[in-house]
mmCIF file of C-alpha atoms and ligand atoms in Angstrom:
data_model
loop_
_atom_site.group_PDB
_atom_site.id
_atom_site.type_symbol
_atom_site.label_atom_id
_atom_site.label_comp_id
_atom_site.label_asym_id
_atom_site.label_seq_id
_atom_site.Cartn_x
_atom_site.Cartn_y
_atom_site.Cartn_z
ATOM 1 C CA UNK R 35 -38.121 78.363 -198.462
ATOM 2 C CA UNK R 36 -41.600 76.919 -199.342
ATOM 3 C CA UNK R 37 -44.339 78.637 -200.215
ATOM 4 C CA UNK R 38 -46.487 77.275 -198.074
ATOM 5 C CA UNK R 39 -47.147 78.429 -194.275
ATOM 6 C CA UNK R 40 -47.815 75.113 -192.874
ATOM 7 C CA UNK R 41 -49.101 74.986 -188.945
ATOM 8 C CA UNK R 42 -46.942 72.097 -188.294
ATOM 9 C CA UNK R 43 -43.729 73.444 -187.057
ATOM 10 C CA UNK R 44 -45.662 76.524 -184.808
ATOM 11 C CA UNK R 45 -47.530 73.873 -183.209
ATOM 12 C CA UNK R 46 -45.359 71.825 -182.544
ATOM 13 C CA UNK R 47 -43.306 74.565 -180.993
ATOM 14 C CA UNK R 48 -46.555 76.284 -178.960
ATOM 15 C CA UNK R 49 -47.728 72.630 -177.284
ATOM 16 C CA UNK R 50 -43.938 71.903 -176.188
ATOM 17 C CA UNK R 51 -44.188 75.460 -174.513
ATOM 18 C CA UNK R 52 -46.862 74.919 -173.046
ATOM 19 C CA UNK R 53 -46.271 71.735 -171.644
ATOM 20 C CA UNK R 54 -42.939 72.042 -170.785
ATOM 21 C CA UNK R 55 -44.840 75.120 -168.388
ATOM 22 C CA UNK R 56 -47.740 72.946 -167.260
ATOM 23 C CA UNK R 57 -44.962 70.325 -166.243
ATOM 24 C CA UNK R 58 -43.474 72.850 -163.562
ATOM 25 C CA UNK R 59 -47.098 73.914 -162.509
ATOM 26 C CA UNK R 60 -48.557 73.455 -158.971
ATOM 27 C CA UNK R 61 -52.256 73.337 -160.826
ATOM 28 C CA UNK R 62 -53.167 72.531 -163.468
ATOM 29 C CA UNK R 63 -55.370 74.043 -166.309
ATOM 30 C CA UNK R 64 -59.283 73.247 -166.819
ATOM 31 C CA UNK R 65 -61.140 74.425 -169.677
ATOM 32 C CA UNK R 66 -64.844 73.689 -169.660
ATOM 33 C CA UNK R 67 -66.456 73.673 -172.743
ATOM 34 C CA UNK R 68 -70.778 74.042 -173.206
ATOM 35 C CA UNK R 69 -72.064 71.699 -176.027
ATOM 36 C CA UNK R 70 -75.362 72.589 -176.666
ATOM 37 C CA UNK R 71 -77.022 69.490 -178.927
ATOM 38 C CA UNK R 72 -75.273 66.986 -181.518
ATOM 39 C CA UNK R 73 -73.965 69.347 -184.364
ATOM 40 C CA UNK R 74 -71.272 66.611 -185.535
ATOM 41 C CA UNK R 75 -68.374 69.528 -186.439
ATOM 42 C CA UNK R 76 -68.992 71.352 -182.957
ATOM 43 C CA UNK R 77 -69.024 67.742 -181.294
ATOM 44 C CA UNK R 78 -65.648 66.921 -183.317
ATOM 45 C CA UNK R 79 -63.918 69.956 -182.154
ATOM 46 C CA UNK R 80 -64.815 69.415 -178.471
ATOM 47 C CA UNK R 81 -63.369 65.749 -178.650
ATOM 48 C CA UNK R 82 -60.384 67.332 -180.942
ATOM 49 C CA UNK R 83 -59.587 70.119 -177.848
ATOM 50 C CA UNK R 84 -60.118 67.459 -174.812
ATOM 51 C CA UNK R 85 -57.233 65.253 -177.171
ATOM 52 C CA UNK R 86 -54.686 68.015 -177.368
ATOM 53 C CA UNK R 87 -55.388 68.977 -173.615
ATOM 54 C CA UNK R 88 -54.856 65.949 -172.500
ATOM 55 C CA UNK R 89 -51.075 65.739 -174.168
ATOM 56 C CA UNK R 90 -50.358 68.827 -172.282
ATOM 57 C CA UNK R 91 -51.831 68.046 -169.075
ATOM 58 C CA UNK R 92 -54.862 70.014 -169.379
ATOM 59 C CA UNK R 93 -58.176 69.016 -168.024
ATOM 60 C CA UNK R 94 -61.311 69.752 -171.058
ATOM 61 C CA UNK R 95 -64.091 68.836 -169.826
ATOM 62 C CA UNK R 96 -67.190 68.664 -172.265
ATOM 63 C CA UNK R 97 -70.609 69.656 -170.846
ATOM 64 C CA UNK R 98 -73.704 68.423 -172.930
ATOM 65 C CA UNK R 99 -77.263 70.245 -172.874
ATOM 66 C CA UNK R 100 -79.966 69.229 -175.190
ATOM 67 C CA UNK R 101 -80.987 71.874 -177.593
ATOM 68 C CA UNK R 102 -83.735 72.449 -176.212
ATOM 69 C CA UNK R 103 -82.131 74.157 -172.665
ATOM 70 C CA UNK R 104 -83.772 77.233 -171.730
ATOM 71 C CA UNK R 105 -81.855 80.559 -171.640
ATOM 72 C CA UNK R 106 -82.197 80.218 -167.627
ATOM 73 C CA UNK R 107 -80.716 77.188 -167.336
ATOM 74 C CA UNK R 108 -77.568 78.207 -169.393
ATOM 75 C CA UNK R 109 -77.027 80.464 -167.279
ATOM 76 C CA UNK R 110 -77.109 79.294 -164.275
ATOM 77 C CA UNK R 111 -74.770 76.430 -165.906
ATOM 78 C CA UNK R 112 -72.628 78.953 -166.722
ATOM 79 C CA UNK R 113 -72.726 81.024 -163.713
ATOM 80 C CA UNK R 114 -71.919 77.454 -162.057
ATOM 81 C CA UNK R 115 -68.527 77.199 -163.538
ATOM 82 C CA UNK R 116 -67.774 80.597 -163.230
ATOM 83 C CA UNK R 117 -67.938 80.068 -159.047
ATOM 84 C CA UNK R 118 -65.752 76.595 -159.426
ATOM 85 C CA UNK R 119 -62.560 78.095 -158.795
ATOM 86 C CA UNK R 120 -60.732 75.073 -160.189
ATOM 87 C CA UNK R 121 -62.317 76.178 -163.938
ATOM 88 C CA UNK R 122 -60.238 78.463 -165.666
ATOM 89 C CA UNK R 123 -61.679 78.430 -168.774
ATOM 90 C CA UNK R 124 -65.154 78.856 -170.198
ATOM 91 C CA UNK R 125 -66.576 78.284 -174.406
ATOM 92 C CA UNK R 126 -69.941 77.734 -175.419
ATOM 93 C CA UNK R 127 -69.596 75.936 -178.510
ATOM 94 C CA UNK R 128 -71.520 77.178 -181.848
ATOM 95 C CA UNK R 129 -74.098 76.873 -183.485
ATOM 96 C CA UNK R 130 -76.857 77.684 -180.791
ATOM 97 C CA UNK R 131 -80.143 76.544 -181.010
ATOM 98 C CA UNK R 132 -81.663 79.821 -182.787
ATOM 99 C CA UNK R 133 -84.165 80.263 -179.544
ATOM 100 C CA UNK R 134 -81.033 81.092 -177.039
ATOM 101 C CA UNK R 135 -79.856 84.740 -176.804
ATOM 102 C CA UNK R 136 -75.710 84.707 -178.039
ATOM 103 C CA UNK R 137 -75.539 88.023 -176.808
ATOM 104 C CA UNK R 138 -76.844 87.489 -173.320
ATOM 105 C CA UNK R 139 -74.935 84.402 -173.287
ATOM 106 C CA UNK R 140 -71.374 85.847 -173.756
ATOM 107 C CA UNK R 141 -72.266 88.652 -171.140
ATOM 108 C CA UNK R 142 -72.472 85.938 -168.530
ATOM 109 C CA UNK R 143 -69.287 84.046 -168.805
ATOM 110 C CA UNK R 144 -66.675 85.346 -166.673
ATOM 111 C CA UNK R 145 -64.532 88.454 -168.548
ATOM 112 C CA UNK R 146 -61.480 86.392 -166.888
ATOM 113 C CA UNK R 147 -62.189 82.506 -168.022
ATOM 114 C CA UNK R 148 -63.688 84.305 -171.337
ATOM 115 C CA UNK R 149 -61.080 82.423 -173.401
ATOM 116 C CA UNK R 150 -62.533 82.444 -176.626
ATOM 117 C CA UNK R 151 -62.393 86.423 -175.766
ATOM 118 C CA UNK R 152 -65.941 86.981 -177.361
ATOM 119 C CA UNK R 153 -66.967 89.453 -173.905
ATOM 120 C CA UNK R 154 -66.882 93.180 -174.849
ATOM 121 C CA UNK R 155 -64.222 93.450 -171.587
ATOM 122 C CA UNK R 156 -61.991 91.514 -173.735
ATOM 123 C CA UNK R 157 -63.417 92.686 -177.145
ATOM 124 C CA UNK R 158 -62.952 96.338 -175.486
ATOM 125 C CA UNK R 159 -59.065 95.879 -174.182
ATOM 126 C CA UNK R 160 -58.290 94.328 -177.580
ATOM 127 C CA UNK R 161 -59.283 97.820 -179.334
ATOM 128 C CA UNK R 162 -57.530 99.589 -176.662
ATOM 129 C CA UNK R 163 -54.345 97.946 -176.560
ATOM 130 C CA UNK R 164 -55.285 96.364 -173.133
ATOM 131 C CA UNK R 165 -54.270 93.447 -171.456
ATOM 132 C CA UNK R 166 -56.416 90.374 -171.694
ATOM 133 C CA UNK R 167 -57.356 87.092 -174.117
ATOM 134 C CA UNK R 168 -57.287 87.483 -177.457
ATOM 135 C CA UNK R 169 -59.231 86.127 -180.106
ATOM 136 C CA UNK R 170 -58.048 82.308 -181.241
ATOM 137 C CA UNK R 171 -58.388 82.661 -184.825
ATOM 138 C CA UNK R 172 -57.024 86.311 -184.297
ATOM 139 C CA UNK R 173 -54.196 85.757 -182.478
ATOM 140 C CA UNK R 174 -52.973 82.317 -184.915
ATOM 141 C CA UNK R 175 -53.231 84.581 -187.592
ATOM 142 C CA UNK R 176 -50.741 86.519 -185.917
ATOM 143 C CA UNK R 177 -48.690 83.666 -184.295
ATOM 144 C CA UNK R 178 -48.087 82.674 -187.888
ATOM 145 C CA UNK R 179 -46.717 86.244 -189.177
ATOM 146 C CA UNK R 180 -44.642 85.898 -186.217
ATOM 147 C CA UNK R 181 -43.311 82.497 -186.800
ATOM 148 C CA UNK R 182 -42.610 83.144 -190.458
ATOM 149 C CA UNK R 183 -40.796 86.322 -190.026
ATOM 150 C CA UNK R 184 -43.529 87.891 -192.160
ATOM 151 C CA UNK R 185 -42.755 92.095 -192.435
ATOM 152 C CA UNK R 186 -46.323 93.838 -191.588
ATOM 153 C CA UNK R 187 -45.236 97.150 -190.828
ATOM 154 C CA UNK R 188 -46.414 99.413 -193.363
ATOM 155 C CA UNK R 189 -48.117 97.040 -195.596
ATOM 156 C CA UNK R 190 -51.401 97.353 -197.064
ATOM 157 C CA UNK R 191 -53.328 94.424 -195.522
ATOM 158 C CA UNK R 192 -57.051 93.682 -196.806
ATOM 159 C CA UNK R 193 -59.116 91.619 -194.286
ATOM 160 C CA UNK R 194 -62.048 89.988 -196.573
ATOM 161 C CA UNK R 195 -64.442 89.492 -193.482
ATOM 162 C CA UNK R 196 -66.257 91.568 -190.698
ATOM 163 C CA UNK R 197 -66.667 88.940 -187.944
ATOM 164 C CA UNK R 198 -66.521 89.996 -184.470
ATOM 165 C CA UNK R 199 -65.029 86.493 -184.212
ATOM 166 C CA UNK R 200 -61.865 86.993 -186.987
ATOM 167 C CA UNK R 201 -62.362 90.381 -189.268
ATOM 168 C CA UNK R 202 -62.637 93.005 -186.538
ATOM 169 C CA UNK R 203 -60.518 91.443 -184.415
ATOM 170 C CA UNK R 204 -57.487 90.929 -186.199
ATOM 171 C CA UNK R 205 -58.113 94.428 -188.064
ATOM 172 C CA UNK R 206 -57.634 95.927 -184.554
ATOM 173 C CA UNK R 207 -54.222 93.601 -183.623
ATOM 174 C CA UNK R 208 -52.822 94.509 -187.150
ATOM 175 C CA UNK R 209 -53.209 98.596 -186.498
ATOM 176 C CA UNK R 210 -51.483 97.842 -182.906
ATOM 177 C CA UNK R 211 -48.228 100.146 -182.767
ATOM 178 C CA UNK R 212 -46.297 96.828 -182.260
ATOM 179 C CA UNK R 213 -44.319 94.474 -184.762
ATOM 180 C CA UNK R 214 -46.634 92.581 -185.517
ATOM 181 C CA UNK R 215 -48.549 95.568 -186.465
ATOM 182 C CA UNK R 216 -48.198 99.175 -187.821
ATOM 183 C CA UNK R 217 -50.117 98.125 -190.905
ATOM 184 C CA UNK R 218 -52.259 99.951 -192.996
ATOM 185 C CA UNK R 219 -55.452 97.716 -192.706
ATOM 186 C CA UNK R 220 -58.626 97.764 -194.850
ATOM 187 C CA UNK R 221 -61.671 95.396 -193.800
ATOM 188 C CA UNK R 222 -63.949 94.296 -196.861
ATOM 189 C CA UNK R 223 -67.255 92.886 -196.585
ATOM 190 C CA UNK R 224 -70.144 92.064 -198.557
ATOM 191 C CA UNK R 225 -71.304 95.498 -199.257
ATOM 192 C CA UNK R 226 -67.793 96.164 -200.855
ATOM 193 C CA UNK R 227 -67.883 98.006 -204.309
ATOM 194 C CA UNK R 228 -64.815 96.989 -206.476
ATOM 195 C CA UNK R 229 -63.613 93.890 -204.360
ATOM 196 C CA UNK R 230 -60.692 92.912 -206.966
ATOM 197 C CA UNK R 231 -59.691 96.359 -207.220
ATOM 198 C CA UNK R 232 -59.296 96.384 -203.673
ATOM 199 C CA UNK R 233 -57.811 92.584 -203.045
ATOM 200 C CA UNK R 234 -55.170 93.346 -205.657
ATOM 201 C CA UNK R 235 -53.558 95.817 -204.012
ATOM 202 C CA UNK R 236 -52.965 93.973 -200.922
ATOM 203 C CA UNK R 237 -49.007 93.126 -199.866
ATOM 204 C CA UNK R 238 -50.910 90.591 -197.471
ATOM 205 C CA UNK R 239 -54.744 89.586 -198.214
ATOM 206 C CA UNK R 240 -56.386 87.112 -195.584
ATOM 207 C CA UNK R 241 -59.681 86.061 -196.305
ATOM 208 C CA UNK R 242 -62.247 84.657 -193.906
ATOM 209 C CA UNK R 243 -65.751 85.041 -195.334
ATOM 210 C CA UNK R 244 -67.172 81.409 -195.574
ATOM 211 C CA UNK R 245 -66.990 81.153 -199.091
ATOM 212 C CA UNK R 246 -65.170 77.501 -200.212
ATOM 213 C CA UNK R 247 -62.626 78.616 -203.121
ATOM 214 C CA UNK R 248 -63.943 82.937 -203.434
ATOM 215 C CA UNK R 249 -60.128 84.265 -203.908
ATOM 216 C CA UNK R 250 -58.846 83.568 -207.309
ATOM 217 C CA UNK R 251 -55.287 84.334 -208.793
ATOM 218 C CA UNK R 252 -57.139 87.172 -211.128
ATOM 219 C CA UNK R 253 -57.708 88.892 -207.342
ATOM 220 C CA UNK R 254 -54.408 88.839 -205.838
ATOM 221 C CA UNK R 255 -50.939 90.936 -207.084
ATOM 222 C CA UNK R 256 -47.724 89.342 -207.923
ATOM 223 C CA UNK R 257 -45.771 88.053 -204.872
ATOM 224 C CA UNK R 258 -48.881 88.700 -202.117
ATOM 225 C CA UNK R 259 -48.695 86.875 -198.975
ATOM 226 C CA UNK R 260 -52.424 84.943 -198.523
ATOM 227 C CA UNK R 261 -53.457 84.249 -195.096
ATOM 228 C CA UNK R 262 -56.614 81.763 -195.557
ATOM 229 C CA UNK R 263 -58.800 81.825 -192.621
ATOM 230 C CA UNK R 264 -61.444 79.816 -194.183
ATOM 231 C CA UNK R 265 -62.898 76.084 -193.684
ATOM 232 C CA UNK R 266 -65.681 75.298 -195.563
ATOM 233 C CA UNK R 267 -66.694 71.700 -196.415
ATOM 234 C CA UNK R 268 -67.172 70.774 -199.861
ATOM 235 C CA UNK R 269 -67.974 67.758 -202.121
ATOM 236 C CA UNK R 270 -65.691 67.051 -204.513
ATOM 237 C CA UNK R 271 -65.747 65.881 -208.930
ATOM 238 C CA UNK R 272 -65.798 62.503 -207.250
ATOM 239 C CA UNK R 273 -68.790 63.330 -204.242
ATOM 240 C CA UNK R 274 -66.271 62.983 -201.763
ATOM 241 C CA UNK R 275 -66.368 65.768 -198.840
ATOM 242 C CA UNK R 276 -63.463 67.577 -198.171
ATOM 243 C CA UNK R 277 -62.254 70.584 -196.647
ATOM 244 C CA UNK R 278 -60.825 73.742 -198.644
ATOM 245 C CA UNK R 279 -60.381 77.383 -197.536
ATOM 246 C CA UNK R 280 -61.661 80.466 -199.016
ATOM 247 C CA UNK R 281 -59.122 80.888 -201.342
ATOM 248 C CA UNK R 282 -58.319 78.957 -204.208
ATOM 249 C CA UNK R 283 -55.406 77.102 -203.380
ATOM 250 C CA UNK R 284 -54.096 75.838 -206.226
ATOM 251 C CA UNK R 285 -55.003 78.793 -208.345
ATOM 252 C CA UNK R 286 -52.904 81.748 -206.318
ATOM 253 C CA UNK R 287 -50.300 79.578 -205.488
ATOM 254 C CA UNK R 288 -47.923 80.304 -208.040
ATOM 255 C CA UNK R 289 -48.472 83.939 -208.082
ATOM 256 C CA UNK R 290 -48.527 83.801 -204.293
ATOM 257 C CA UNK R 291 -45.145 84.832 -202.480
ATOM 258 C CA UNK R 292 -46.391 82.850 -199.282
ATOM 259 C CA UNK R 293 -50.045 81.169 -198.583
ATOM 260 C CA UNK R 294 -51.564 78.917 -195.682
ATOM 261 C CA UNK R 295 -52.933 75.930 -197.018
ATOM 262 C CA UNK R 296 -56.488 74.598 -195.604
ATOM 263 C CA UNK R 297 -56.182 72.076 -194.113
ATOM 264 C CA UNK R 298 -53.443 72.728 -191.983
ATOM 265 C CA UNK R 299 -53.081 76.085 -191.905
ATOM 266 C CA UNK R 300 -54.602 78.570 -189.673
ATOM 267 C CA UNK R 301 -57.199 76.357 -188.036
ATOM 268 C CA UNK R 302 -54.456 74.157 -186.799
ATOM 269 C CA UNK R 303 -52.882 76.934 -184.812
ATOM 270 C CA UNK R 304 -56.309 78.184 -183.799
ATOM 271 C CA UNK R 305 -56.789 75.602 -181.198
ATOM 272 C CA UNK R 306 -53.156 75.687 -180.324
ATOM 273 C CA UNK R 307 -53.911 79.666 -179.458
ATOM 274 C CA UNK R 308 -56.990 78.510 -177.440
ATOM 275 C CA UNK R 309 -55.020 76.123 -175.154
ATOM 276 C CA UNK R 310 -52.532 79.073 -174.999
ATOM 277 C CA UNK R 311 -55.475 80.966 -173.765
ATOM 278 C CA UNK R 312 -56.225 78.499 -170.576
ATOM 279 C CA UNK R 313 -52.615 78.533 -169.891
ATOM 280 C CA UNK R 314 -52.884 82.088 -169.540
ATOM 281 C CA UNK R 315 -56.019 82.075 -167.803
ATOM 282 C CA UNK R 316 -54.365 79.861 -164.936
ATOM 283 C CA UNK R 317 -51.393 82.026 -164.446
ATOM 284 C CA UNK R 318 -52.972 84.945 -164.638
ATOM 285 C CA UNK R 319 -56.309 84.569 -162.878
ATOM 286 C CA UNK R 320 -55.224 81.548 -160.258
HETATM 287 P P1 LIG H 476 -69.209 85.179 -190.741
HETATM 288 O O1 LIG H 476 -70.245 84.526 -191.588
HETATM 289 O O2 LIG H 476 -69.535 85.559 -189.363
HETATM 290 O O3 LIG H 476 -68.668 86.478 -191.492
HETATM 291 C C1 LIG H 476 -68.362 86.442 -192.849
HETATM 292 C C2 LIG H 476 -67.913 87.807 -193.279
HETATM 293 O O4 LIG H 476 -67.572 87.734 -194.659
HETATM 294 C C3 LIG H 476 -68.985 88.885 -193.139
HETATM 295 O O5 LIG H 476 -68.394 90.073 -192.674
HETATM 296 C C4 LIG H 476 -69.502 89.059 -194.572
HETATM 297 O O6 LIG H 476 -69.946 90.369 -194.877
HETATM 298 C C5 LIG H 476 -68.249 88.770 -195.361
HETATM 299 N N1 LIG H 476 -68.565 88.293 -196.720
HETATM 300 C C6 LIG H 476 -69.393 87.290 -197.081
HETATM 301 N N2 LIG H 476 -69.435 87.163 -198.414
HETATM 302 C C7 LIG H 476 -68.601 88.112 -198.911
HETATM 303 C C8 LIG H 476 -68.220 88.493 -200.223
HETATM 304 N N3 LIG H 476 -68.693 87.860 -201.288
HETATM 305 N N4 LIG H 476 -67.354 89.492 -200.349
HETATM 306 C C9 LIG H 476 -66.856 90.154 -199.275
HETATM 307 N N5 LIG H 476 -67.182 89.838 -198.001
HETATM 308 C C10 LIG H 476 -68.048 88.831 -197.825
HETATM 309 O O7 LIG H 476 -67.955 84.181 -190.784
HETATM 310 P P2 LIG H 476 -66.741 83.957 -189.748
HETATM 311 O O8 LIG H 476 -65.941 85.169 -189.613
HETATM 312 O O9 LIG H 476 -67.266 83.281 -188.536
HETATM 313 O O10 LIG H 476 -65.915 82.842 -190.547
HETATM 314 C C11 LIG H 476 -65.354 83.116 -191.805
HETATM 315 C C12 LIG H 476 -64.646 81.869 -192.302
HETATM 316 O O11 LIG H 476 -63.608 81.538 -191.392
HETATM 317 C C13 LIG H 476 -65.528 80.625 -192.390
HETATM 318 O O12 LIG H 476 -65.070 79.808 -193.467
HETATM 319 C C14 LIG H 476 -65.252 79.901 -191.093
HETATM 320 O O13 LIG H 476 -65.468 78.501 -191.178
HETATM 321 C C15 LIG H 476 -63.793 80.219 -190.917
HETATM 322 N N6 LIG H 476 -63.334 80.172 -189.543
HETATM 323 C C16 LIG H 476 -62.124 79.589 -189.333
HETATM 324 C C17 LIG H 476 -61.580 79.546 -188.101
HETATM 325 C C18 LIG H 476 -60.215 78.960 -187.957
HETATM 326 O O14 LIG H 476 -59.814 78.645 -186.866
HETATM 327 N N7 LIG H 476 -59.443 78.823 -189.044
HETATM 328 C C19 LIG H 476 -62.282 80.057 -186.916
HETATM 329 C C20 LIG H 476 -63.511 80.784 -187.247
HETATM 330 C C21 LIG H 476 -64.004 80.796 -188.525
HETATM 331 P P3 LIG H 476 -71.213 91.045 -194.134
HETATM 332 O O15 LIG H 476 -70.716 91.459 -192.797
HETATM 333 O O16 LIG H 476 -71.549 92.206 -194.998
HETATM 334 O O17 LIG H 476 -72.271 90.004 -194.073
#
């Protein structure tokens, strides 16, 4: 088996699921997604999503704002689409303009088209072993344990990351009494004494802190199993831009039992888990 935990063969499994179900649907799926000014990454994911829905038969529809909306208006955008019966899905893509309250924001989409599972209803069933969406980046993290038979009961897993978007999260799904679970989970962050110390004793170490390259092979044990969450654009020897995770690829690989590359990795599955999410949304919510 390779070493590397490419997305390609989970994707390609998750989209014929899902469209294989969307083909024997009455309805079908609508995911409306908030763009909130012309950042070119946020703008490249929205056309990336409305692609992949469209192979599956799902409807993503992209609503613009300039950047300089007022809260009100967001709201009342959003409180729009959360009457529309025929949306079953709601994101507001980051990064918001700095004078818009997040918090406020995510309170007002609809718990049940909350896809990208940022509400504390969701947030709060996650920790409690409820039903209800889960995290994107969370759940592919998962998805790809799953896929590649990956033991986590009983490990030591060390999360490098905090986020309420991936750290917590996915430190709450891997302490789940389920299989993929029943780990013994530590969460690091930047007020960590000792990081190596910590990292090396990891069976699995996934790292999602933003920093392009952070985990080197002098931080990981013999035979660990790297799950790199990161995506951080870089500029290459030659000034070319490219995209690398927060681990050090080449580096860990050959101490590495197992390792996601970036690109191609986790992010792939990510938006494969967030059309999974609208899928769900429609059968569950319709
Ligand atoms: P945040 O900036 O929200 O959180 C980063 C976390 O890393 C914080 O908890 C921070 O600690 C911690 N951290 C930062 N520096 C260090 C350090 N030197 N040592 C230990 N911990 C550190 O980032 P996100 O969670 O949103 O994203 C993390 C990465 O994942 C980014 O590269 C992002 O692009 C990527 N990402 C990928 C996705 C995918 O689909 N693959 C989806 C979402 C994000 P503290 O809390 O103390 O500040």
């Amino acid at each position: 088996m390779s070493k590397k935990l490419i997305a390609k063969p989970i994707i390609k499994e998750i989209y014929a699921q899902l469209k294989d179900e969307l083909k024997k649907s009455i309805y079908l799926p609508n995911l409306a997604i908030i763009l909130i000014g012309d950042d070119p990454a946020a703008l490249f994911y929205a056309k990336n999503l409305e692609k992949k829905g469209a192979k599956i038969r799902m409807n993503v529809t992209t609503y613009k704002f300039a950047d300089n909306i007022r809260q009100k208006d967001l709201l009342d955008e959003i409180e729009l689409l959360n009457e529309d019966d025929s949306v079953n899905g709601i994101i507001v893509q980051k990064p918001l303009p700095v004078h818009l309250d997040e918090s406020e924001i995510i309170l007002k989409i609809d718990p049940n088209k909350d896809v990208d599972a940022f509400h504390p209803f969701n947030m709060g069933n996650l920790v409690l072993d409820g039903e209800g969406f889960i995290p994107s980046t969370s759940a592919a993290v998962i998805e790809i344990l799953k896929f590649y038979d990956i033991e986590v009961s009983g490990k030591n897993v060390v999360i490098l990351g905090r986020s309420h978007i991936v750290g917590k999260p996915l430190a709450n799904l891997l302490l789940r009494k389920s299989k993929i679970g029943n780990a013994t989970v530590t969460v690091c962050h930047s007020y960590t004494n000792n990081l190596p110390e910590i990292t090396k004793r990891a069976d699995i170490l996934i790292a999602a802190i933003g920093k392009p390259l952070f985990v080197k092979s002098n931080m990981i044990k013999e035979n660990a199993i790297i799950i790199d969450v990161g995506i951080n654009q870089i500029q290459d020897a030659k000034n070319k831009s490219r995209y690398v995770g927060d681990v050090d690829f080449d580096d860990c690989l050959e101490k590495a039992l197992l390792i996601t590359p970036v690109p191609g990795g986790v992010g792939s599955v990510t938006t494969a888990m967030l059309l999974k999410n609208v899928v769900y949304a429609l059968k569950r919510y319709r």
